[in-house]
Amino acid sequence: MKLTHAFGCAAALLLSVASYASVPAPESETSGPEVVEQATIRPVFGQNLFDGFRQAEFKGFNPDYKIAIGDKINLQMWGAYEVAVELDVDAQGNVFIPQVGPVKLQGVANKDLNKVVEKKVRSVYQSNVNLYASLNATQPVKIFVTGFVQSPGLYGGFSSDSILAFLAKSGGIRPESGSYLNVELKRGNKTRAFFNLYDFLLTGTIEQVQLQDGDTLVVNTRQGIAAFNGLVENPVQIEFAGGEIALGDALHMVGLMPEATHVRIARNQLTKRSVDYLPLEEARNVDISSGDEVTVVSDKMPGTISVSVEGEHSGQAIYVLPYGSTINDLMARLQPNERSNLEAMQLFREEVAQRQKAMLDVQLQQLEQTALSARSKSVGEAQLRQSDAESILQFVARARQVNPRGQVLLGQSQNRMDVMLKDQDRIVIPNNTVLVQVHGEVMFPNAMVFDDGNSINDYVNASGGYSQKADQSRVLVLHRDGSISRIEYKNGLFSSGLTKYEVKPGDEILVMPQIDLKTMQYTSDIMQVVYQVAMSAAVVLRL
């Protein structure tokens, strides 16, 4: 059977661009600053504050806690007189110790409890009696929690509990309307204390107030608010009092990433929206107002790039080059050796791999939707469609695991040395080889020594011949420089009409699989995915 060349290197390059997005969009002739932004995420600063209080209860007691009516005291005495008892603080504020009498404890600080009890015991037992007294439980109380909380109501707890525990019981502050800066504790008709929860979030300090039965916690309405996103550690909305806040203070709360250089402030207070764009140091003294949106960015002119070089060469593995350098600039510093095949040099780029992966995912999603939404006119046809759909879904799952290489096809273009390099590019220099590799649907994938007189069929036969699943009418040939030739049989001849395809040293022959579906509805879609995977990742997928 005679062989013919279906696509030359240039045609393969065009095919890659038009159908498979194997190369990136044309590079701009001019360079400029790169602005880096992150996706906008805007929860409220402090929104997750109450999650930890819902998960566990705190059993410790504040040393400054004042013992109150209803508290429970553990007392242990040993020596000449032994007793272990739990004592209740009665309505007069006393506890009664057997053989000792009443002891006034109401208003005594928790840290002084043992000392006060010991003084009373020593008035009766001056020696040979030891004791230890501790606070076991505080007075149960019920507190009203109201205002801008998730579930206003009456909640039970203990007088030693923090107000944070009661706020957590009510579901926490409503982030869209409640204030974290203005939480009020009322006792009767008077305000007992105000709490700024940002003090607790930022410094860990909060006033410890001993609660009483019938106290009311009021979460007042939210004050000024501004949103932060971009290169910040906490992309949130923050609350502030007084209508304005210095941007430097606000940035201290949300945290800056090291690469941040500029801020963009969108001001929304007036009828006409305005935008300020300032260097970070200059912006710290600027005031922002409620409703402003602040985006922190990195606005830097690129200085240098790093390019890794792999394969057959005698130089270093990574080269640092000025921004805007080309392959030709790299070649001036490269140290090839006698085994280097510079004509077959390959360039791999991460953004190209991402584009290839995105294009592949789109095609796979379309193929999956088509297979799942196909309609049938009969029971028999429905069974065939179901079988096809199962095979296609398995094929799609395998194809999603493929990671394209991101190769930029340099080919033998006269302009290939003028391609501008980008940061993290990877250059691969193949070695001079006399091997030809055969992959895909052959009996024994193998590598063999190049023979100038051999055709594609000769190499396939040397690999055991075509497998039962092989599509003998379609073969891909991958060249050392990354260009691809696609060979097709038509009536025993290759489509181009040439009598022989010239296999070269270092070529890889990929025999494609036969798509054997009961219907022909999906054949072209699957073949497109198979070829896209083969060309972008050098992998042959079987259905």
Coordinates of C-alpha atoms in Angstrom, one line a residue:
M1 CA 0.0 0.0 0.0
K2 CA 1.4 3.4 -0.9
L3 CA 1.7 6.2 1.6
T4 CA 1.1 9.9 1.1
H5 CA 1.6 13.0 3.2
A6 CA -1.8 14.5 4.3
F7 CA -0.6 17.6 6.0
G8 CA 2.8 19.4 6.1
C9 CA 4.2 21.1 9.1
A10 CA 2.5 24.4 8.2
A11 CA -0.9 22.7 7.7
A12 CA -0.6 21.0 11.0
L13 CA 0.1 24.3 12.7
L14 CA -3.0 25.8 11.1
L15 CA -5.1 22.8 12.1
S16 CA -3.9 23.2 15.7
V17 CA -4.8 26.9 15.8
A18 CA -8.2 26.6 14.1
S19 CA -9.5 23.4 15.6
Y20 CA -7.7 22.6 18.8
A21 CA -6.4 25.9 20.3
S22 CA -2.9 24.4 20.7
V23 CA -1.1 27.7 20.4
P24 CA -1.9 31.0 22.2
A25 CA -3.4 34.1 20.7
P26 CA -0.9 36.4 18.9
E27 CA 1.4 38.2 21.3
S28 CA 1.1 41.9 21.6
E29 CA 3.9 43.9 20.0
T30 CA 3.9 46.3 23.0
S31 CA 4.6 45.6 26.6
G32 CA 2.8 47.2 29.6
P33 CA 2.1 46.8 33.3
E34 CA 0.2 43.8 34.4
V35 CA -2.7 44.4 36.8
V36 CA -3.4 41.4 39.0
E37 CA -6.8 41.1 40.7
Q38 CA -8.5 38.3 42.6
A39 CA -12.2 37.4 42.5
T40 CA -14.5 39.5 44.7
I41 CA -15.5 37.7 47.9
R42 CA -17.5 39.8 50.3
P43 CA -18.5 38.2 53.6
V44 CA -18.6 40.6 56.6
F45 CA -15.6 40.8 58.8
G46 CA -16.5 38.8 62.0
Q47 CA -19.2 36.8 60.3
N48 CA -17.8 33.5 61.5
L49 CA -17.2 34.7 65.0
F50 CA -19.9 32.7 66.7
D51 CA -19.3 29.3 65.0
G52 CA -16.9 28.2 67.8
F53 CA -19.3 29.1 70.6
R54 CA -22.0 26.8 69.1
Q55 CA -19.7 23.8 69.1
A56 CA -18.7 23.7 72.8
E57 CA -19.5 25.2 76.1
F58 CA -16.8 26.9 78.3
K59 CA -16.7 25.6 81.8
G60 CA -14.0 27.9 83.3
F61 CA -14.6 30.9 85.6
N62 CA -13.2 34.4 85.5
P63 CA -11.0 35.0 88.6
D64 CA -12.7 38.4 89.0
Y65 CA -16.2 36.8 88.9
K66 CA -18.3 38.0 92.0
I67 CA -20.1 35.2 93.7
A68 CA -23.8 35.6 93.6
I69 CA -27.0 34.1 95.0
G70 CA -27.6 30.7 93.5
D71 CA -24.0 29.8 92.9
K72 CA -22.6 26.4 93.9
I73 CA -19.4 26.0 96.0
N74 CA -17.4 22.8 96.3
L75 CA -15.9 22.4 99.8
Q76 CA -13.5 19.7 100.9
M77 CA -12.1 19.5 104.5
W78 CA -9.7 16.9 105.9
G79 CA -7.7 16.3 109.0
A80 CA -9.4 16.5 112.5
Y81 CA -12.6 17.2 110.7
E82 CA -13.5 15.7 107.3
V83 CA -16.3 16.7 104.9
A84 CA -16.9 16.9 101.1
V85 CA -20.0 18.9 100.3
E86 CA -21.5 21.1 97.6
L87 CA -22.9 24.3 99.1
D88 CA -25.5 26.7 97.6
V89 CA -25.3 30.4 98.1
D90 CA -28.6 31.2 99.8
A91 CA -30.9 34.2 99.4
Q92 CA -28.9 36.1 102.1
G93 CA -25.7 35.5 100.2
N94 CA -24.3 32.9 102.6
V95 CA -23.3 29.3 102.6
F96 CA -23.6 27.1 105.7
I97 CA -20.6 24.9 106.6
P98 CA -21.4 22.1 109.0
Q99 CA -19.7 22.5 112.4
V100 CA -18.6 26.0 111.3
G101 CA -21.7 28.0 110.5
P102 CA -22.7 30.6 107.9
V103 CA -20.1 32.3 105.7
K104 CA -20.9 35.5 103.7
L105 CA -19.8 34.9 100.1
Q106 CA -22.0 37.2 98.0
G107 CA -19.8 39.7 96.2
V108 CA -16.6 37.8 97.0
A109 CA -14.3 37.5 94.0
N110 CA -13.7 34.0 92.8
K111 CA -10.0 34.4 93.3
D112 CA -10.5 35.2 97.0
L113 CA -13.0 32.4 97.7
N114 CA -10.6 29.9 99.3
K115 CA -9.1 32.7 101.5
V116 CA -12.5 33.9 102.8
V117 CA -13.7 30.4 103.6
E118 CA -10.4 29.4 105.3
K119 CA -10.6 32.5 107.5
K120 CA -14.0 31.5 108.8
V121 CA -13.0 27.9 109.3
R122 CA -9.9 28.9 111.3
S123 CA -12.2 30.7 113.7
V124 CA -13.4 27.3 114.8
Y125 CA -10.6 24.9 113.9
Q126 CA -7.3 26.6 114.5
S127 CA -5.2 23.6 113.6
N128 CA -5.3 20.1 112.2
V129 CA -7.9 20.9 109.6
N130 CA -7.1 21.6 105.9
L131 CA -9.6 22.8 103.3
Y132 CA -10.1 23.6 99.7
A133 CA -13.1 25.6 98.3
S134 CA -13.8 26.2 94.6
L135 CA -16.6 27.6 92.5
N136 CA -18.5 24.7 90.9
A137 CA -21.4 26.4 89.1
T138 CA -22.8 29.9 88.7
Q139 CA -26.3 31.1 89.0
P140 CA -28.5 30.2 86.0
V141 CA -29.8 33.2 84.2
K142 CA -32.1 34.0 81.3
I143 CA -31.1 36.8 79.0
F144 CA -33.1 38.6 76.3
V145 CA -31.2 38.8 73.0
T146 CA -32.7 41.2 70.5
G147 CA -32.0 43.7 67.7
F148 CA -30.3 42.6 64.5
V149 CA -29.7 39.0 65.4
Q150 CA -30.8 35.9 63.5
S151 CA -33.3 34.7 66.1
P152 CA -34.2 37.2 68.8
G153 CA -35.5 35.6 72.0
L154 CA -35.0 34.6 75.6
Y155 CA -32.0 32.3 76.2
G156 CA -30.7 30.5 79.2
G157 CA -27.2 30.3 80.5
F158 CA -25.1 31.2 83.5
S159 CA -24.2 34.5 85.0
S160 CA -20.5 33.8 84.3
D161 CA -21.1 33.3 80.5
S162 CA -19.7 35.7 78.0
I163 CA -22.1 37.8 76.0
L164 CA -20.6 36.0 72.9
A165 CA -22.2 32.8 74.1
F166 CA -25.6 34.4 74.2
L167 CA -25.2 36.0 70.8
A168 CA -24.2 32.6 69.5
K169 CA -27.4 31.0 71.0
S170 CA -29.4 33.6 69.0
G171 CA -27.7 32.5 65.8
G172 CA -25.2 35.4 65.7
I173 CA -25.4 38.9 64.3
R174 CA -27.2 39.4 61.0
P175 CA -24.2 40.3 58.7
E176 CA -26.3 42.3 56.3
S177 CA -27.8 44.7 58.9
G178 CA -26.4 44.1 62.4
S179 CA -23.5 46.0 64.0
Y180 CA -20.3 44.3 65.4
L181 CA -19.3 47.7 66.8
N182 CA -22.4 48.6 68.8
V183 CA -23.7 45.7 71.0
E184 CA -25.5 47.1 74.1
L185 CA -26.1 45.3 77.4
K186 CA -29.2 46.8 79.2
R187 CA -30.1 46.2 82.9
G188 CA -33.5 47.5 83.7
N189 CA -33.8 50.9 82.0
K190 CA -30.1 51.6 82.0
T191 CA -27.2 50.7 79.7
R192 CA -24.8 48.5 81.6
A193 CA -22.1 48.3 78.9
F194 CA -21.3 48.7 75.2
F195 CA -19.2 46.1 73.4
N196 CA -17.1 46.5 70.2
L197 CA -16.6 42.9 68.9
Y198 CA -13.8 44.1 66.6
D199 CA -11.7 44.6 69.7
F200 CA -12.1 40.9 70.5
L201 CA -11.5 39.9 66.9
L202 CA -8.3 41.9 66.5
T203 CA -6.8 42.0 70.0
G204 CA -8.6 39.2 71.9
T205 CA -10.0 41.6 74.6
I206 CA -13.6 42.0 75.7
E207 CA -15.1 43.4 78.9
Q208 CA -16.2 40.6 81.3
V209 CA -19.5 41.6 82.7
Q210 CA -21.3 39.5 85.2
L211 CA -24.8 38.9 83.8
Q212 CA -28.0 39.0 85.8
D213 CA -31.4 37.3 85.2
G214 CA -33.5 39.6 82.9
D215 CA -30.6 41.4 81.3
T216 CA -31.1 42.4 77.6
L217 CA -28.5 42.2 74.8
V218 CA -29.3 44.6 71.9
V219 CA -27.4 44.4 68.6
N220 CA -27.9 47.8 67.1
T221 CA -28.0 48.6 63.4
R222 CA -24.9 48.4 61.2
Q223 CA -22.9 51.5 60.8
G224 CA -20.6 52.5 57.9
I225 CA -19.5 49.6 55.6
A226 CA -16.8 49.3 52.9
A227 CA -15.9 46.3 50.8
F228 CA -12.4 45.0 50.2
N229 CA -11.2 42.5 47.6
G230 CA -8.2 41.7 45.5
L231 CA -4.8 41.1 47.0
V232 CA -5.9 41.1 50.7
E233 CA -5.8 38.3 53.2
N234 CA -9.4 38.8 54.2
P235 CA -11.6 39.8 51.3
V236 CA -14.5 41.1 53.4
Q237 CA -16.7 44.0 54.2
I238 CA -15.7 45.9 57.3
E239 CA -17.8 48.1 59.6
F240 CA -16.7 51.4 60.9
A241 CA -18.1 54.2 63.0
G242 CA -18.2 57.9 62.3
G243 CA -19.0 57.7 58.6
E244 CA -15.3 57.5 57.5
I245 CA -12.2 55.5 58.3
A246 CA -8.5 55.9 57.2
L247 CA -7.7 53.4 54.5
G248 CA -4.5 52.5 56.3
D249 CA -6.5 51.4 59.4
A250 CA -8.9 49.4 57.3
L251 CA -6.1 47.7 55.4
H252 CA -4.6 46.7 58.7
M253 CA -7.8 44.9 59.5
V254 CA -8.1 43.0 56.2
G255 CA -4.4 42.4 55.8
L256 CA -2.3 42.9 52.6
M257 CA -0.6 40.4 50.5
P258 CA 3.1 41.0 49.9
E259 CA 2.7 41.7 46.1
A260 CA 0.2 44.5 46.6
T261 CA 1.3 47.9 45.3
H262 CA -1.9 50.0 44.4
V263 CA -5.5 50.4 45.4
R264 CA -8.5 51.2 43.3
I265 CA -11.3 53.0 45.3
A266 CA -14.7 53.1 43.8
R267 CA -16.7 55.8 45.5
N268 CA -20.5 55.3 45.5
Q269 CA -21.9 57.9 47.9
L270 CA -22.9 60.5 45.3
T271 CA -25.2 60.4 42.3
K272 CA -22.2 60.0 40.1
R273 CA -19.8 57.1 40.7
S274 CA -16.1 58.0 40.8
V275 CA -12.9 56.0 40.9
D276 CA -9.5 56.8 42.5
Y277 CA -6.4 54.8 41.7
L278 CA -3.4 55.4 44.1
P279 CA -0.1 53.9 45.1
L280 CA -0.4 52.0 48.3
E281 CA 1.8 54.3 50.4
E282 CA -0.1 57.4 49.2
A283 CA -3.5 55.8 49.8
R284 CA -2.9 54.9 53.4
N285 CA -3.8 58.4 54.6
V286 CA -6.9 58.7 52.4
D287 CA -10.3 58.4 54.1
I288 CA -12.9 56.0 52.7
S289 CA -16.7 56.3 53.3
S290 CA -19.6 54.0 53.7
G291 CA -20.4 52.2 50.4
D292 CA -16.9 52.5 49.0
E293 CA -15.3 49.5 47.3
V294 CA -11.6 49.0 47.6
T295 CA -9.7 46.7 45.3
V296 CA -6.0 46.0 46.1
V297 CA -3.9 45.1 43.0
S298 CA -0.3 44.5 42.0
D299 CA 0.6 47.0 39.3
K300 CA 4.2 46.3 38.4
M301 CA 6.2 46.6 35.2
P302 CA 7.7 43.2 34.6
G303 CA 11.5 43.2 35.3
T304 CA 12.8 39.7 34.6
I305 CA 11.5 36.3 33.7
S306 CA 12.7 32.8 34.4
V307 CA 12.8 30.1 31.7
S308 CA 13.7 26.5 32.3
V309 CA 15.7 24.5 29.8
E310 CA 15.5 20.7 29.7
G311 CA 16.9 18.1 27.5
E312 CA 20.2 17.8 25.7
H313 CA 22.4 20.8 26.6
S314 CA 25.4 21.5 28.8
G315 CA 24.2 24.8 30.4
Q316 CA 22.2 25.6 33.5
A317 CA 18.6 24.4 34.1
I318 CA 17.0 27.9 34.6
Y319 CA 17.8 31.1 32.9
V320 CA 16.8 34.6 34.2
L321 CA 16.2 37.0 31.3
P322 CA 15.0 40.5 30.9
Y323 CA 11.3 40.9 30.3
G324 CA 10.7 40.9 26.5
S325 CA 13.5 38.4 25.7
T326 CA 13.1 36.1 22.8
I327 CA 14.2 32.6 22.0
N328 CA 17.1 34.1 20.1
D329 CA 18.2 36.0 23.3
L330 CA 18.1 32.7 25.2
M331 CA 20.1 30.9 22.4
A332 CA 22.9 33.4 23.0
R333 CA 23.3 32.1 26.5
L334 CA 22.5 28.5 25.9
Q335 CA 25.3 25.9 25.8
P336 CA 24.3 23.2 23.3
N337 CA 26.5 20.1 22.8
E338 CA 27.1 17.7 20.0
R339 CA 24.0 15.7 20.8
S340 CA 21.6 18.8 20.8
N341 CA 18.9 18.9 18.0
L342 CA 18.2 22.6 18.0
E343 CA 16.1 22.4 14.9
A344 CA 13.6 20.3 16.9
M345 CA 13.5 22.7 19.9
Q346 CA 10.2 22.7 21.7
L347 CA 8.4 25.4 23.7
F348 CA 5.8 24.7 26.4
R349 CA 3.7 27.4 28.1
E350 CA 1.3 27.1 31.0
E351 CA -1.3 29.5 29.7
V352 CA -1.4 27.4 26.5
A353 CA -2.0 24.2 28.5
Q354 CA -4.8 26.0 30.3
R355 CA -6.5 27.0 27.1
Q356 CA -6.2 23.6 25.6
K357 CA -7.7 22.1 28.8
A358 CA -10.5 24.6 28.7
M359 CA -11.3 23.9 25.1
L360 CA -11.2 20.1 25.7
D361 CA -13.5 20.5 28.7
V362 CA -16.0 22.4 26.6
Q363 CA -16.1 19.7 24.0
L364 CA -16.4 17.0 26.6
Q365 CA -19.3 18.7 28.2
Q366 CA -21.1 19.1 24.9
L367 CA -20.4 15.5 24.0
E368 CA -21.8 14.4 27.4
Q369 CA -24.9 16.5 27.1
T370 CA -25.5 15.2 23.6
A371 CA -25.2 11.6 24.7
L372 CA -27.6 12.1 27.7
S373 CA -30.2 14.0 25.8
A374 CA -30.5 11.8 22.7
R375 CA -34.0 10.6 21.9
S376 CA -35.1 7.2 20.6
K377 CA -38.0 6.2 18.4
S378 CA -38.2 2.6 19.5
V379 CA -37.3 0.3 22.4
G380 CA -34.5 -1.3 20.4
E381 CA -33.0 2.0 19.4
A382 CA -33.3 3.2 23.0
Q383 CA -31.2 0.2 24.2
L384 CA -28.6 0.9 21.6
R385 CA -28.5 4.6 22.6
Q386 CA -28.1 3.6 26.2
S387 CA -25.2 1.4 25.5
D388 CA -23.6 4.1 23.4
A389 CA -24.2 6.7 26.1
E390 CA -22.5 4.5 28.8
S391 CA -19.5 4.1 26.6
I392 CA -19.3 7.8 25.8
L393 CA -19.6 8.8 29.5
Q394 CA -16.7 6.4 30.4
F395 CA -14.7 7.9 27.5
V396 CA -15.5 11.5 28.7
A397 CA -14.4 10.6 32.3
R398 CA -11.0 9.3 31.0
A399 CA -10.6 12.3 28.7
R400 CA -11.1 14.7 31.6
Q401 CA -8.0 13.2 33.3
V402 CA -5.8 14.2 30.4
N403 CA -3.6 17.2 30.9
P404 CA -2.5 18.9 27.7
R405 CA 1.2 19.8 27.4
G406 CA 0.7 23.4 26.4
Q407 CA 3.2 23.2 23.5
V408 CA 3.7 26.2 21.2
L409 CA 4.4 24.8 17.8
L410 CA 7.5 26.5 16.5
G411 CA 7.9 24.3 13.4
Q412 CA 10.5 25.5 11.0
S413 CA 9.2 29.0 10.6
Q414 CA 11.8 31.7 9.9
N415 CA 10.3 33.7 12.8
R416 CA 10.5 31.1 15.4
M417 CA 13.6 32.6 17.0
D418 CA 11.7 35.9 17.4
V419 CA 9.0 34.4 19.7
M420 CA 8.9 36.4 23.0
L421 CA 9.4 34.2 26.0
K422 CA 7.2 34.5 29.1
D423 CA 7.8 33.8 32.7
Q424 CA 7.8 30.1 33.6
D425 CA 8.1 29.0 30.0
R426 CA 9.8 25.6 29.4
I427 CA 12.2 24.9 26.6
V428 CA 13.0 21.3 25.7
I429 CA 16.0 20.5 23.4
P430 CA 15.7 17.0 22.0
N431 CA 18.7 14.9 21.3
N432 CA 19.8 13.7 17.9
T433 CA 18.2 10.2 17.6
V434 CA 17.9 7.4 15.1
L435 CA 14.8 6.0 16.7
V436 CA 11.2 6.0 15.5
Q437 CA 8.4 5.3 18.0
V438 CA 5.0 3.7 17.4
H439 CA 2.1 4.2 19.8
G440 CA -1.6 3.8 20.0
E441 CA -3.6 0.9 18.5
V442 CA -0.7 -1.5 17.6
M443 CA -0.1 -4.9 19.1
F444 CA 3.3 -3.9 20.7
P445 CA 4.0 -0.2 21.0
N446 CA 7.7 0.1 20.5
A447 CA 10.7 2.1 19.5
M448 CA 12.9 1.0 16.6
V449 CA 15.9 2.1 14.7
F450 CA 15.1 4.4 11.7
D451 CA 15.4 2.9 8.3
D452 CA 15.4 5.2 5.3
G453 CA 13.5 2.8 3.2
N454 CA 10.7 2.0 5.7
S455 CA 7.1 3.3 5.3
I456 CA 4.6 3.8 8.1
N457 CA 3.2 0.3 7.5
D458 CA 6.7 -1.1 7.8
Y459 CA 7.0 0.4 11.3
V460 CA 3.5 -0.6 12.3
N461 CA 4.2 -4.2 11.2
A462 CA 7.4 -4.2 13.1
S463 CA 5.3 -3.4 16.2
G464 CA 3.1 -6.4 15.7
G465 CA 0.7 -4.8 13.3
Y466 CA -2.6 -3.0 13.9
S467 CA -4.7 -4.0 16.8
Q468 CA -8.3 -5.0 16.3
K469 CA -9.5 -1.6 17.5
A470 CA -7.2 0.3 15.2
D471 CA -8.5 2.7 12.6
Q472 CA -6.1 1.9 9.7
S473 CA -7.4 4.8 7.7
R474 CA -6.1 7.5 10.1
V475 CA -2.5 7.9 11.5
L476 CA -0.9 10.8 13.2
V477 CA 2.9 11.5 12.9
L478 CA 4.4 13.7 15.7
H479 CA 7.6 15.3 14.7
R480 CA 10.4 16.2 17.0
D481 CA 9.7 20.0 16.8
G482 CA 6.0 19.4 17.8
S483 CA 4.4 19.7 14.4
I484 CA 2.0 17.0 13.4
S485 CA 1.1 15.3 10.1
R486 CA -2.2 13.6 9.7
I487 CA -2.3 10.7 7.3
E488 CA -5.6 9.3 5.8
Y489 CA -6.2 6.4 3.5
K490 CA -8.8 6.7 0.8
N491 CA -9.4 3.6 -1.4
G492 CA -6.0 2.3 -0.6
L493 CA -4.2 5.6 -1.2
F494 CA -3.4 8.5 1.0
S495 CA -5.6 11.5 0.4
S496 CA -2.9 13.8 -0.8
G497 CA -2.1 11.7 -3.8
L498 CA 1.6 11.3 -2.9
T499 CA 3.0 7.9 -3.3
K500 CA 5.1 7.8 -0.1
Y501 CA 5.2 9.5 3.3
E502 CA 8.7 10.2 4.4
V503 CA 9.2 9.1 8.0
K504 CA 12.0 10.9 9.7
P505 CA 14.3 10.0 12.7
G506 CA 12.6 10.9 16.0
D507 CA 9.1 10.8 14.6
E508 CA 6.3 9.2 16.7
I509 CA 3.6 7.3 14.8
L510 CA 0.2 7.4 16.6
V511 CA -2.3 4.9 15.3
M512 CA -5.8 6.1 16.1
P513 CA -8.6 4.0 17.5
Q514 CA -11.7 2.9 15.5
I515 CA -14.9 4.4 16.8
D516 CA -17.3 1.5 16.8
L517 CA -20.7 2.8 17.8
K518 CA -24.0 1.2 17.0
T519 CA -25.1 4.4 15.5
M520 CA -23.0 7.1 13.7
Q521 CA -24.5 10.0 15.6
Y522 CA -21.5 10.8 17.8
T523 CA -18.7 9.5 15.7
S524 CA -17.5 12.9 14.4
D525 CA -17.7 14.5 17.9
I526 CA -15.7 11.6 19.5
M527 CA -13.1 11.7 16.7
Q528 CA -12.6 15.4 17.2
V529 CA -11.9 14.8 21.0
V530 CA -9.6 11.9 20.2
Y531 CA -7.6 13.9 17.8
Q532 CA -7.5 17.0 20.1
V533 CA -6.2 14.8 23.0
A534 CA -3.6 13.2 20.7
M535 CA -2.4 16.5 19.4
S536 CA -2.3 18.4 22.6
A537 CA -1.1 15.6 25.0
A538 CA 0.4 13.0 22.7
V539 CA -2.0 10.4 24.2
V540 CA -4.3 8.1 22.2
L541 CA -7.6 7.6 24.0
R542 CA -9.7 4.5 23.2
L543 CA -13.5 4.6 23.4

